[in-house]
Amino acid sequence: MAVVLSYCKPSPPLRRFHRRCGNLWKKGNVRSSRRSSTVTAMFWKSNKPAEVREFDISLRDYSLTGSDFEPRRNVISLSVVSSILEIPQAEWDACALDSSQPESYNPFLSYGFLSSLEETGCAVRETGWMPLHIVAKDESESILGVVPLYLKSHSYGEFVFDHSWADAYRSFGGRYYPKLQCCVPFTPVTGPRILIRNNPCKDQVFDAIVSAMTELAAKLRVSSLHITFPSGVEWNKLKEKGFSQRIGMQYHWQNRDYKNFDEFLMDMKQSKRKNIRQERKKIGSQNLKMRRLRGDEIKARHWDSFYDFYRNTTDNKWGTPYLTREFFHDMASKLGDKVLLVLAEENEEPVAGALNLIGGDTLFGRLWGCRPDSYYPSLHFEACYYQAIEAAIELNLKTVEAGAQGEHKIQRGYLPVKTYSCHYIFDEGFRQAIDEFLVRESNQVDFVIKLLHEDGPFKENIE
């Protein structure tokens, strides 16, 4: 594949990275692929004059040895596609499901969710998210694995913050952007990132795909490759591949086989239990009615209202509305009953809402918003946290993931857990500096998690 992109000549401190580009793959185990196509990528916010270049980024084939039951050798071909629409939906979803197993089904990795991001103009070249998904096929052209991958011209919408890295890289005389990002756009949800179907050579396919990702990054001459919110298993494997490891923190609620919300409250310390009950009473006293709508129960008018709520949140807090109005309609039509929308109504008119997606064993809380001219005390806690807990108990789900940030979640039953990311930085000097920083940061995160658990909201005998 050939890519045309805006590119700045490397500054002297970083030239050694470009001299190493051809040595990333071990010899003797690869063959060149003949596939080619053309994609145009223009990058903005550059402080240097842009130079348009064309790079051949066709990926190499990879030879792998079968299991003891399949002694023959196989060759898998690796290629890059510029849209998920070039991949059959059934093939993508088979890889995503095999990677996570049915009980851990992750709707954000589904073809429906990711294709909606592209088709409605959210994760596309024009917004700084150029899809470059990797596809691995066997000799019969069956897809063995896929990777959601994007060439990015900024660091927005990732929830693993590297803006300071970009500033430091620029101070060294280098260009941090573009970079390669393996993730689900705008979604801080943990899950597998290298999606591989079950087969006897699964580990070798994993190794081949990781090698293809670093090869692609080298051919594009990007500063770095980032894999954000991978599974813990992937995180550990990628350390062996030379990736720097980073940890973060989120707040999750765990279902201890509760039959109802009151059973959950009985596990809380008395003061926390009292506070939650007081907050929930405020909803009725404000003449608000809470509704949980799922699948076909959610009508177009509900999504239009929710989009207005979402824009109120982004306009007042984030400043950038990553998602379009069309996205919510399209995503809902594709995911069906995996979508749960919590609405607060006053006099039968929606005034606030919270969007959740239902996984195999987890409820994922994602977005919240309310009417711009209204304020309802405790409504945010009710819509985002308490309604999610009730839904998880009702659906017999193990976990509620309440999204990024927010220590206020702790006293409402959501405890801190680790999240992961992996970073492959080509410049050796800069990588060393980042690694030293990550050691200090990880120690701090571990310490904070320990303190927050020790002063948690649950009774002493509740873990």
Tab-separated table of C-alpha atoms in Angstrom:
chain	number	residue	atom	x	y	z
A	1	MET	CA	0.000	0.000	0.000
A	2	ALA	CA	1.227	3.510	-0.693
A	3	VAL	CA	0.421	6.485	1.495
A	4	VAL	CA	0.769	10.140	0.594
A	5	LEU	CA	1.233	12.262	3.677
A	6	SER	CA	2.467	15.594	4.888
A	7	TYR	CA	5.870	14.925	6.365
A	8	CYS	CA	8.643	17.017	7.914
A	9	LYS	CA	12.294	16.076	7.479
A	10	PRO	CA	13.701	14.622	10.709
A	11	SER	CA	15.837	16.822	12.888
A	12	PRO	CA	19.435	15.654	13.541
A	13	PRO	CA	18.813	14.193	17.056
A	14	LEU	CA	16.218	11.817	15.588
A	15	ARG	CA	17.869	10.792	12.310
A	16	ARG	CA	19.161	7.558	13.793
A	17	PHE	CA	15.538	6.354	14.080
A	18	HIS	CA	15.136	6.578	10.312
A	19	ARG	CA	18.406	4.749	9.695
A	20	ARG	CA	17.085	1.872	11.801
A	21	CYS	CA	13.790	1.522	9.928
A	22	GLY	CA	14.988	-1.297	7.712
A	23	ASN	CA	16.251	-3.473	10.564
A	24	LEU	CA	13.066	-3.994	12.545
A	25	TRP	CA	12.239	-7.359	11.044
A	26	LYS	CA	14.316	-10.468	11.573
A	27	LYS	CA	15.684	-11.966	8.397
A	28	GLY	CA	14.660	-15.266	6.894
A	29	ASN	CA	11.065	-15.471	8.006
A	30	VAL	CA	9.266	-12.966	5.795
A	31	ARG	CA	8.255	-12.403	2.193
A	32	SER	CA	7.080	-9.249	0.481
A	33	SER	CA	3.410	-8.827	-0.363
A	34	ARG	CA	2.421	-7.598	-3.833
A	35	ARG	CA	-0.770	-5.861	-2.701
A	36	SER	CA	-0.862	-2.104	-3.118
A	37	SER	CA	-3.319	0.777	-2.936
A	38	THR	CA	-3.176	4.502	-2.297
A	39	VAL	CA	-4.406	6.550	0.648
A	40	THR	CA	-3.985	10.287	1.146
A	41	ALA	CA	-3.304	11.698	4.616
A	42	MET	CA	-2.807	15.366	5.387
A	43	PHE	CA	-1.630	16.387	8.848
A	44	TRP	CA	-2.242	19.717	10.489
A	45	LYS	CA	-0.905	21.672	13.476
A	46	SER	CA	2.670	21.297	12.285
A	47	ASN	CA	5.254	23.863	13.321
A	48	LYS	CA	7.477	22.983	10.365
A	49	PRO	CA	7.079	23.291	6.598
A	50	ALA	CA	5.254	20.276	5.226
A	51	GLU	CA	6.719	18.033	2.574
A	52	VAL	CA	4.480	15.641	0.674
A	53	ARG	CA	6.012	12.200	0.243
A	54	GLU	CA	4.827	8.788	-0.833
A	55	PHE	CA	5.745	5.669	1.087
A	56	ASP	CA	5.295	2.040	0.164
A	57	ILE	CA	3.785	0.443	3.249
A	58	SER	CA	2.812	-2.948	1.893
A	59	LEU	CA	3.388	-5.486	4.648
A	60	ARG	CA	5.393	-8.672	4.464
A	61	ASP	CA	4.073	-12.199	4.661
A	62	TYR	CA	4.996	-14.262	7.685
A	63	SER	CA	5.825	-17.957	7.855
A	64	LEU	CA	4.656	-19.896	10.869
A	65	THR	CA	4.879	-23.466	12.007
A	66	GLY	CA	1.744	-25.483	12.685
A	67	SER	CA	0.997	-27.290	15.928
A	68	ASP	CA	2.061	-30.839	16.682
A	69	PHE	CA	-1.151	-31.903	14.992
A	70	GLU	CA	-0.361	-29.797	11.905
A	71	PRO	CA	3.338	-30.238	11.144
A	72	ARG	CA	3.113	-28.409	7.801
A	73	ARG	CA	4.248	-24.791	7.471
A	74	ASN	CA	1.762	-22.027	6.757
A	75	VAL	CA	2.150	-18.514	5.443
A	76	ILE	CA	-0.064	-15.690	6.624
A	77	SER	CA	-0.356	-12.523	4.589
A	78	LEU	CA	-0.598	-9.167	6.321
A	79	SER	CA	-2.195	-6.137	4.717
A	80	VAL	CA	-3.542	-2.697	5.580
A	81	VAL	CA	-7.024	-1.442	4.714
A	82	SER	CA	-8.132	2.175	4.803
A	83	SER	CA	-11.604	1.409	6.147
A	84	ILE	CA	-13.250	-1.297	8.201
A	85	LEU	CA	-15.842	-1.441	5.409
A	86	GLU	CA	-13.265	-3.335	3.328
A	87	ILE	CA	-13.506	-6.242	5.785
A	88	PRO	CA	-16.557	-8.555	5.914
A	89	GLN	CA	-18.550	-7.927	9.067
A	90	ALA	CA	-18.810	-11.612	9.959
A	91	GLU	CA	-15.029	-12.028	9.682
A	92	TRP	CA	-14.271	-9.021	11.891
A	93	ASP	CA	-16.800	-10.003	14.541
A	94	ALA	CA	-15.529	-13.593	14.590
A	95	CYS	CA	-12.048	-12.305	15.408
A	96	ALA	CA	-13.372	-9.924	18.069
A	97	LEU	CA	-15.495	-12.596	19.747
A	98	ASP	CA	-12.771	-15.250	19.723
A	99	SER	CA	-10.363	-12.757	21.280
A	100	SER	CA	-12.584	-11.971	24.252
A	101	GLN	CA	-14.768	-15.102	24.619
A	102	PRO	CA	-18.593	-14.867	24.797
A	103	GLU	CA	-18.770	-14.078	28.520
A	104	SER	CA	-16.472	-11.105	27.954
A	105	TYR	CA	-18.031	-9.847	24.714
A	106	ASN	CA	-17.007	-6.241	24.195
A	107	PRO	CA	-19.452	-4.231	22.038
A	108	PHE	CA	-16.879	-1.511	21.355
A	109	LEU	CA	-14.770	-3.991	19.382
A	110	SER	CA	-17.699	-4.998	17.211
A	111	TYR	CA	-17.915	-4.181	13.524
A	112	GLY	CA	-21.140	-2.300	14.197
A	113	PHE	CA	-19.594	0.159	16.638
A	114	LEU	CA	-16.347	0.751	14.753
A	115	SER	CA	-18.030	1.049	11.363
A	116	SER	CA	-20.443	3.622	12.779
A	117	LEU	CA	-17.487	5.757	13.854
A	118	GLU	CA	-16.203	5.741	10.280
A	119	GLU	CA	-19.469	5.985	8.369
A	120	THR	CA	-20.738	8.972	10.352
A	121	GLY	CA	-17.529	10.992	10.074
A	122	CYS	CA	-16.178	10.580	13.620
A	123	ALA	CA	-13.000	8.499	13.176
A	124	VAL	CA	-11.880	9.503	9.680
A	125	ARG	CA	-8.964	11.265	8.012
A	126	GLU	CA	-10.688	14.651	8.177
A	127	THR	CA	-10.844	14.496	11.995
A	128	GLY	CA	-7.251	13.315	12.382
A	129	TRP	CA	-8.140	9.615	12.670
A	130	MET	CA	-7.056	7.888	9.456
A	131	PRO	CA	-7.987	4.175	9.566
A	132	LEU	CA	-5.122	1.809	8.735
A	133	HIS	CA	-6.527	-1.453	10.041
A	134	ILE	CA	-4.299	-4.519	9.806
A	135	VAL	CA	-5.680	-7.788	8.439
A	136	ALA	CA	-3.993	-11.192	8.720
A	137	LYS	CA	-5.086	-13.968	6.326
A	138	ASP	CA	-4.048	-17.561	5.820
A	139	GLU	CA	-3.224	-19.162	2.472
A	140	SER	CA	-6.905	-19.784	1.753
A	141	GLU	CA	-7.692	-16.064	2.277
A	142	SER	CA	-9.550	-16.712	5.540
A	143	ILE	CA	-9.081	-13.895	8.032
A	144	LEU	CA	-7.147	-14.966	11.129
A	145	GLY	CA	-6.830	-11.616	12.863
A	146	VAL	CA	-7.587	-7.908	12.654
A	147	VAL	CA	-6.380	-4.794	14.455
A	148	PRO	CA	-8.199	-1.440	14.821
A	149	LEU	CA	-5.374	0.959	13.939
A	150	TYR	CA	-5.301	4.667	13.104
A	151	LEU	CA	-2.747	7.140	11.822
A	152	LYS	CA	-3.258	10.214	13.993
A	153	SER	CA	-2.313	13.853	13.752
A	154	HIS	CA	-3.162	14.715	17.388
A	155	SER	CA	-3.745	13.112	20.802
A	156	TYR	CA	-7.404	13.945	21.358
A	157	GLY	CA	-10.037	11.315	22.108
A	158	GLU	CA	-7.616	8.742	23.548
A	159	PHE	CA	-7.898	9.081	27.379
A	160	VAL	CA	-4.247	8.089	27.841
A	161	PHE	CA	-2.610	11.467	27.877
A	162	ASP	CA	0.653	12.012	26.024
A	163	HIS	CA	0.411	15.723	25.201
A	164	SER	CA	3.418	16.413	27.442
A	165	TRP	CA	5.341	13.729	25.547
A	166	ALA	CA	4.583	15.522	22.296
A	167	ASP	CA	5.789	18.825	23.766
A	168	ALA	CA	9.002	17.215	25.004
A	169	TYR	CA	9.590	15.510	21.662
A	170	ARG	CA	9.205	18.817	19.880
A	171	SER	CA	11.674	20.439	22.283
A	172	PHE	CA	14.197	17.793	21.193
A	173	GLY	CA	13.740	19.033	17.634
A	174	GLY	CA	11.489	16.200	16.520
A	175	ARG	CA	7.964	15.792	15.204
A	176	TYR	CA	5.703	13.667	17.422
A	177	TYR	CA	2.818	13.622	14.964
A	178	PRO	CA	1.767	11.669	13.013
A	179	LYS	CA	1.702	8.624	15.266
A	180	LEU	CA	0.025	5.225	15.064
A	181	GLN	CA	-2.742	4.511	17.547
A	182	CYS	CA	-4.246	1.071	18.202
A	183	CYS	CA	-7.471	1.643	20.111
A	184	VAL	CA	-11.210	2.122	20.022
A	185	PRO	CA	-11.576	5.841	19.257
A	186	PHE	CA	-13.042	8.046	22.000
A	187	THR	CA	-13.498	5.013	24.265
A	188	PRO	CA	-11.544	4.374	27.509
A	189	VAL	CA	-12.658	0.747	27.788
A	190	THR	CA	-10.282	-2.164	28.386
A	191	GLY	CA	-10.380	-5.053	25.935
A	192	PRO	CA	-8.246	-7.007	23.485
A	193	ARG	CA	-6.704	-4.899	20.759
A	194	ILE	CA	-5.105	-7.581	18.604
A	195	LEU	CA	-8.164	-9.586	17.628
A	196	ILE	CA	-7.280	-13.150	16.650
A	197	ARG	CA	-9.511	-16.121	15.918
A	198	ASN	CA	-8.888	-19.301	17.851
A	199	ASN	CA	-6.481	-21.554	15.960
A	200	PRO	CA	-3.491	-23.785	16.798
A	201	CYS	CA	-1.032	-21.030	15.839
A	202	LYS	CA	-2.730	-18.162	17.679
A	203	ASP	CA	0.426	-17.078	19.508
A	204	GLN	CA	2.414	-16.989	16.288
A	205	VAL	CA	-0.290	-14.947	14.579
A	206	PHE	CA	-0.101	-12.514	17.499
A	207	ASP	CA	3.670	-12.204	17.059
A	208	ALA	CA	3.297	-11.673	13.308
A	209	ILE	CA	0.717	-8.925	13.755
A	210	VAL	CA	2.806	-7.099	16.359
A	211	SER	CA	5.803	-7.254	14.015
A	212	ALA	CA	3.615	-5.932	11.201
A	213	MET	CA	2.509	-3.010	13.373
A	214	THR	CA	6.080	-1.962	14.154
A	215	GLU	CA	7.074	-2.480	10.517
A	216	LEU	CA	4.224	-0.245	9.396
A	217	ALA	CA	5.184	2.418	11.932
A	218	ALA	CA	8.760	2.353	10.654
A	219	LYS	CA	7.739	2.629	7.004
A	220	LEU	CA	5.502	5.581	7.805
A	221	ARG	CA	8.366	7.200	9.739
A	222	VAL	CA	6.121	8.035	12.661
A	223	SER	CA	7.542	8.811	16.071
A	224	SER	CA	5.681	6.098	17.914
A	225	LEU	CA	3.063	3.353	18.087
A	226	HIS	CA	0.566	3.344	20.955
A	227	ILE	CA	-1.778	0.560	22.101
A	228	THR	CA	-4.239	1.924	24.640
A	229	PHE	CA	-6.535	0.027	27.017
A	230	PRO	CA	-5.363	-3.460	25.939
A	231	SER	CA	-6.126	-6.529	28.014
A	232	GLY	CA	-3.749	-7.432	30.822
A	233	VAL	CA	-2.598	-10.487	28.874
A	234	GLU	CA	-1.676	-8.371	25.850
A	235	TRP	CA	0.013	-5.798	28.072
A	236	ASN	CA	2.359	-8.417	29.486
A	237	LYS	CA	3.077	-9.950	26.079
A	238	LEU	CA	3.882	-6.593	24.522
A	239	LYS	CA	6.522	-5.865	27.145
A	240	GLU	CA	8.488	-8.760	25.655
A	241	LYS	CA	8.207	-7.052	22.241
A	242	GLY	CA	9.954	-3.883	23.393
A	243	PHE	CA	6.895	-1.802	24.288
A	244	SER	CA	7.040	0.585	27.229
A	245	GLN	CA	4.342	-0.137	29.803
A	246	ARG	CA	2.034	2.397	31.382
A	247	ILE	CA	-0.755	2.021	33.924
A	248	GLY	CA	-3.717	4.218	34.708
A	249	MET	CA	-6.762	4.061	36.954
A	250	GLN	CA	-10.518	3.840	36.566
A	251	TYR	CA	-13.423	3.134	38.919
A	252	HIS	CA	-15.498	-0.033	38.535
A	253	TRP	CA	-18.398	-1.524	40.477
A	254	GLN	CA	-18.419	-5.265	41.203
A	255	ASN	CA	-21.570	-7.357	41.529
A	256	ARG	CA	-21.288	-9.723	44.511
A	257	ASP	CA	-24.327	-11.753	43.459
A	258	TYR	CA	-26.708	-9.064	44.688
A	259	LYS	CA	-30.412	-9.724	44.249
A	260	ASN	CA	-31.327	-6.032	44.397
A	261	PHE	CA	-29.963	-2.557	45.101
A	262	ASP	CA	-30.716	-2.758	48.827
A	263	GLU	CA	-28.500	-5.835	49.160
A	264	PHE	CA	-25.672	-3.842	47.632
A	265	LEU	CA	-26.295	-1.003	50.088
A	266	MET	CA	-26.017	-3.374	53.038
A	267	ASP	CA	-22.375	-3.995	52.112
A	268	MET	CA	-21.631	-0.272	52.403
A	269	LYS	CA	-20.489	1.582	55.486
A	270	GLN	CA	-23.402	3.181	57.296
A	271	SER	CA	-22.475	6.756	56.356
A	272	LYS	CA	-22.100	5.904	52.662
A	273	ARG	CA	-25.353	3.950	52.648
A	274	LYS	CA	-27.189	6.895	54.205
A	275	ASN	CA	-25.727	9.325	51.670
A	276	ILE	CA	-26.786	7.185	48.701
A	277	ARG	CA	-30.335	6.858	49.994
A	278	GLN	CA	-30.573	10.606	50.496
A	279	GLU	CA	-29.319	11.252	46.970
A	280	ARG	CA	-31.832	8.854	45.471
A	281	LYS	CA	-34.711	10.432	47.386
A	282	LYS	CA	-33.934	13.779	45.758
A	283	ILE	CA	-34.913	12.419	42.353
A	284	GLY	CA	-38.536	11.842	43.303
A	285	SER	CA	-38.748	15.108	45.221
A	286	GLN	CA	-37.776	16.976	42.030
A	287	ASN	CA	-40.641	15.384	40.090
A	288	LEU	CA	-38.205	13.371	37.973
A	289	LYS	CA	-38.930	9.953	36.528
A	290	MET	CA	-36.090	7.601	35.581
A	291	ARG	CA	-36.448	5.269	32.588
A	292	ARG	CA	-34.117	2.592	31.242
A	293	LEU	CA	-34.667	2.026	27.518
A	294	ARG	CA	-33.064	-0.762	25.539
A	295	GLY	CA	-32.810	-1.588	21.847
A	296	ASP	CA	-36.014	-0.852	19.924
A	297	GLU	CA	-37.460	0.984	22.929
A	298	ILE	CA	-35.090	3.843	22.081
A	299	LYS	CA	-36.702	5.986	19.389
A	300	ALA	CA	-35.153	8.556	17.067
A	301	ARG	CA	-36.508	11.390	19.216
A	302	HIS	CA	-34.681	9.966	22.229
A	303	TRP	CA	-31.377	10.024	20.352
A	304	ASP	CA	-31.976	13.572	19.179
A	305	SER	CA	-32.584	14.631	22.768
A	306	PHE	CA	-29.548	12.749	23.991
A	307	TYR	CA	-27.343	14.330	21.349
A	308	ASP	CA	-28.391	17.761	22.613
A	309	PHE	CA	-27.482	16.648	26.149
A	310	TYR	CA	-24.137	15.330	24.897
A	311	ARG	CA	-23.370	18.626	23.152
A	312	ASN	CA	-24.177	20.519	26.323
A	313	THR	CA	-21.551	18.441	28.132
A	314	THR	CA	-18.891	18.795	25.442
A	315	ASP	CA	-19.487	22.494	24.903
A	316	ASN	CA	-19.173	23.237	28.616
A	317	LYS	CA	-16.516	20.715	29.667
A	318	TRP	CA	-14.489	19.101	26.876
A	319	GLY	CA	-14.767	21.678	24.125
A	320	THR	CA	-14.724	19.105	21.320
A	321	PRO	CA	-17.775	17.030	20.309
A	322	TYR	CA	-16.082	13.942	18.883
A	323	LEU	CA	-19.337	12.186	18.000
A	324	THR	CA	-21.895	13.321	15.439
A	325	ARG	CA	-25.666	13.221	15.773
A	326	GLU	CA	-25.746	10.578	13.021
A	327	PHE	CA	-23.397	8.350	15.000
A	328	PHE	CA	-25.896	7.718	17.776
A	329	HIS	CA	-28.665	6.772	15.360
A	330	ASP	CA	-26.390	4.536	13.278
A	331	MET	CA	-24.706	2.844	16.222
A	332	ALA	CA	-28.039	2.106	17.883
A	333	SER	CA	-29.471	0.557	14.708
A	334	LYS	CA	-26.481	-1.788	14.471
A	335	LEU	CA	-26.031	-2.782	18.117
A	336	GLY	CA	-29.720	-3.245	18.956
A	337	ASP	CA	-30.372	-4.469	22.484
A	338	LYS	CA	-26.706	-4.038	23.425
A	339	VAL	CA	-27.578	-0.357	23.880
A	340	LEU	CA	-29.070	0.872	27.165
A	341	LEU	CA	-30.144	4.504	27.434
A	342	VAL	CA	-31.039	5.926	30.835
A	343	LEU	CA	-33.338	8.935	30.615
A	344	ALA	CA	-34.559	11.352	33.258
A	345	GLU	CA	-37.916	12.897	32.442
A	346	GLU	CA	-39.795	15.844	33.875
A	347	ASN	CA	-43.449	16.039	32.876
A	348	GLU	CA	-42.706	13.309	30.304
A	349	GLU	CA	-39.998	15.437	28.652
A	350	PRO	CA	-36.368	14.177	28.681
A	351	VAL	CA	-34.074	16.463	30.666
A	352	ALA	CA	-30.952	14.284	30.992
A	353	GLY	CA	-29.547	10.963	29.866
A	354	ALA	CA	-26.713	8.457	30.203
A	355	LEU	CA	-25.555	6.070	27.483
A	356	ASN	CA	-24.470	2.526	28.343
A	357	LEU	CA	-23.472	-0.478	26.247
A	358	ILE	CA	-24.050	-4.045	27.412
A	359	GLY	CA	-21.205	-6.539	27.147
A	360	GLY	CA	-20.984	-10.229	27.936
A	361	ASP	CA	-20.445	-9.700	31.662
A	362	THR	CA	-20.054	-5.928	31.943
A	363	LEU	CA	-22.168	-2.799	31.670
A	364	PHE	CA	-20.134	0.014	30.136
A	365	GLY	CA	-21.169	3.515	31.120
A	366	ARG	CA	-20.031	5.960	28.472
A	367	LEU	CA	-21.663	9.359	28.082
A	368	TRP	CA	-23.808	11.710	30.116
A	369	GLY	CA	-25.550	14.983	29.434
A	370	CYS	CA	-28.434	17.170	30.553
A	371	ARG	CA	-30.555	20.053	29.329
A	372	PRO	CA	-28.467	23.242	29.313
A	373	ASP	CA	-30.965	25.409	31.170
A	374	SER	CA	-31.554	23.009	34.059
A	375	TYR	CA	-29.832	21.791	37.210
A	376	TYR	CA	-31.074	18.841	39.231
A	377	PRO	CA	-29.116	17.957	42.392
A	378	SER	CA	-27.847	14.342	42.458
A	379	LEU	CA	-29.292	13.536	39.023
A	380	HIS	CA	-25.846	12.828	37.580
A	381	PHE	CA	-25.204	10.220	40.292
A	382	GLU	CA	-28.606	8.618	39.766
A	383	ALA	CA	-28.440	8.425	35.980
A	384	CYS	CA	-24.813	7.353	35.652
A	385	TYR	CA	-24.117	5.217	38.732
A	386	TYR	CA	-27.216	4.011	40.563
A	387	GLN	CA	-29.268	3.203	37.472
A	388	ALA	CA	-26.245	1.353	36.063
A	389	ILE	CA	-25.929	-0.715	39.236
A	390	GLU	CA	-29.629	-1.596	39.171
A	391	ALA	CA	-29.366	-2.593	35.512
A	392	ALA	CA	-26.289	-4.748	36.146
A	393	ILE	CA	-28.036	-6.581	38.977
A	394	GLU	CA	-31.135	-7.072	36.830
A	395	LEU	CA	-29.062	-8.398	33.894
A	396	ASN	CA	-26.777	-10.484	36.136
A	397	LEU	CA	-23.649	-8.672	34.964
A	398	LYS	CA	-20.448	-8.860	36.998
A	399	THR	CA	-19.101	-5.351	36.515
A	400	VAL	CA	-20.047	-1.766	35.784
A	401	GLU	CA	-17.310	0.318	34.183
A	402	ALA	CA	-18.176	3.934	34.813
A	403	GLY	CA	-15.672	5.542	32.464
A	404	ALA	CA	-12.596	7.672	33.021
A	405	GLN	CA	-11.726	9.795	36.067
A	406	GLY	CA	-13.868	10.829	39.023
A	407	GLU	CA	-12.938	10.064	42.644
A	408	HIS	CA	-16.528	10.926	43.588
A	409	LYS	CA	-17.435	7.466	42.263
A	410	ILE	CA	-15.687	5.743	45.187
A	411	GLN	CA	-18.222	6.685	47.867
A	412	ARG	CA	-20.920	5.379	45.522
A	413	GLY	CA	-19.466	1.870	45.341
A	414	TYR	CA	-17.019	2.137	42.448
A	415	LEU	CA	-13.473	1.124	43.404
A	416	PRO	CA	-10.194	1.936	41.618
A	417	VAL	CA	-8.742	-0.629	39.218
A	418	LYS	CA	-5.715	-0.530	36.932
A	419	THR	CA	-5.872	0.175	33.235
A	420	TYR	CA	-3.059	-0.446	30.775
A	421	SER	CA	-1.348	1.001	27.730
A	422	CYS	CA	1.753	0.132	25.690
A	423	HIS	CA	4.015	2.513	23.781
A	424	TYR	CA	6.658	1.770	21.156
A	425	ILE	CA	8.901	4.825	20.787
A	426	PHE	CA	11.514	4.564	18.074
A	427	ASP	CA	14.026	7.151	19.259
A	428	GLU	CA	16.155	5.361	21.858
A	429	GLY	CA	17.040	8.440	23.880
A	430	PHE	CA	13.458	9.616	24.114
A	431	ARG	CA	12.260	6.092	24.917
A	432	GLN	CA	14.699	5.896	27.821
A	433	ALA	CA	13.427	9.188	29.223
A	434	ILE	CA	9.811	8.015	28.910
A	435	ASP	CA	10.627	4.685	30.575
A	436	GLU	CA	12.156	6.482	33.553
A	437	PHE	CA	9.055	8.660	33.836
A	438	LEU	CA	6.742	5.639	33.617
A	439	VAL	CA	8.496	3.919	36.522
A	440	ARG	CA	7.816	6.920	38.755
A	441	GLU	CA	4.265	7.335	37.468
A	442	SER	CA	3.448	3.644	37.999
A	443	ASN	CA	4.685	3.775	41.593
A	444	GLN	CA	2.431	6.752	42.244
A	445	VAL	CA	-0.611	5.087	40.654
A	446	ASP	CA	-0.042	1.898	42.671
A	447	PHE	CA	0.257	3.941	45.863
A	448	VAL	CA	-2.934	5.905	45.183
A	449	ILE	CA	-4.914	2.742	44.391
A	450	LYS	CA	-3.733	1.189	47.654
A	451	LEU	CA	-4.749	4.246	49.687
A	452	LEU	CA	-8.161	4.496	48.056
A	453	HIS	CA	-8.899	0.827	48.705
A	454	GLU	CA	-7.860	1.141	52.348
A	455	ASP	CA	-10.295	4.024	52.804
A	456	GLY	CA	-13.027	2.501	50.658
A	457	PRO	CA	-16.806	2.757	51.114
A	458	PHE	CA	-17.437	-0.888	52.012
A	459	LYS	CA	-17.493	-2.629	55.375
A	460	GLU	CA	-14.204	-4.148	56.520
A	461	ASN	CA	-15.198	-7.731	55.715
A	462	ILE	CA	-16.220	-6.830	52.162
A	463	GLU	CA	-13.452	-7.108	49.587
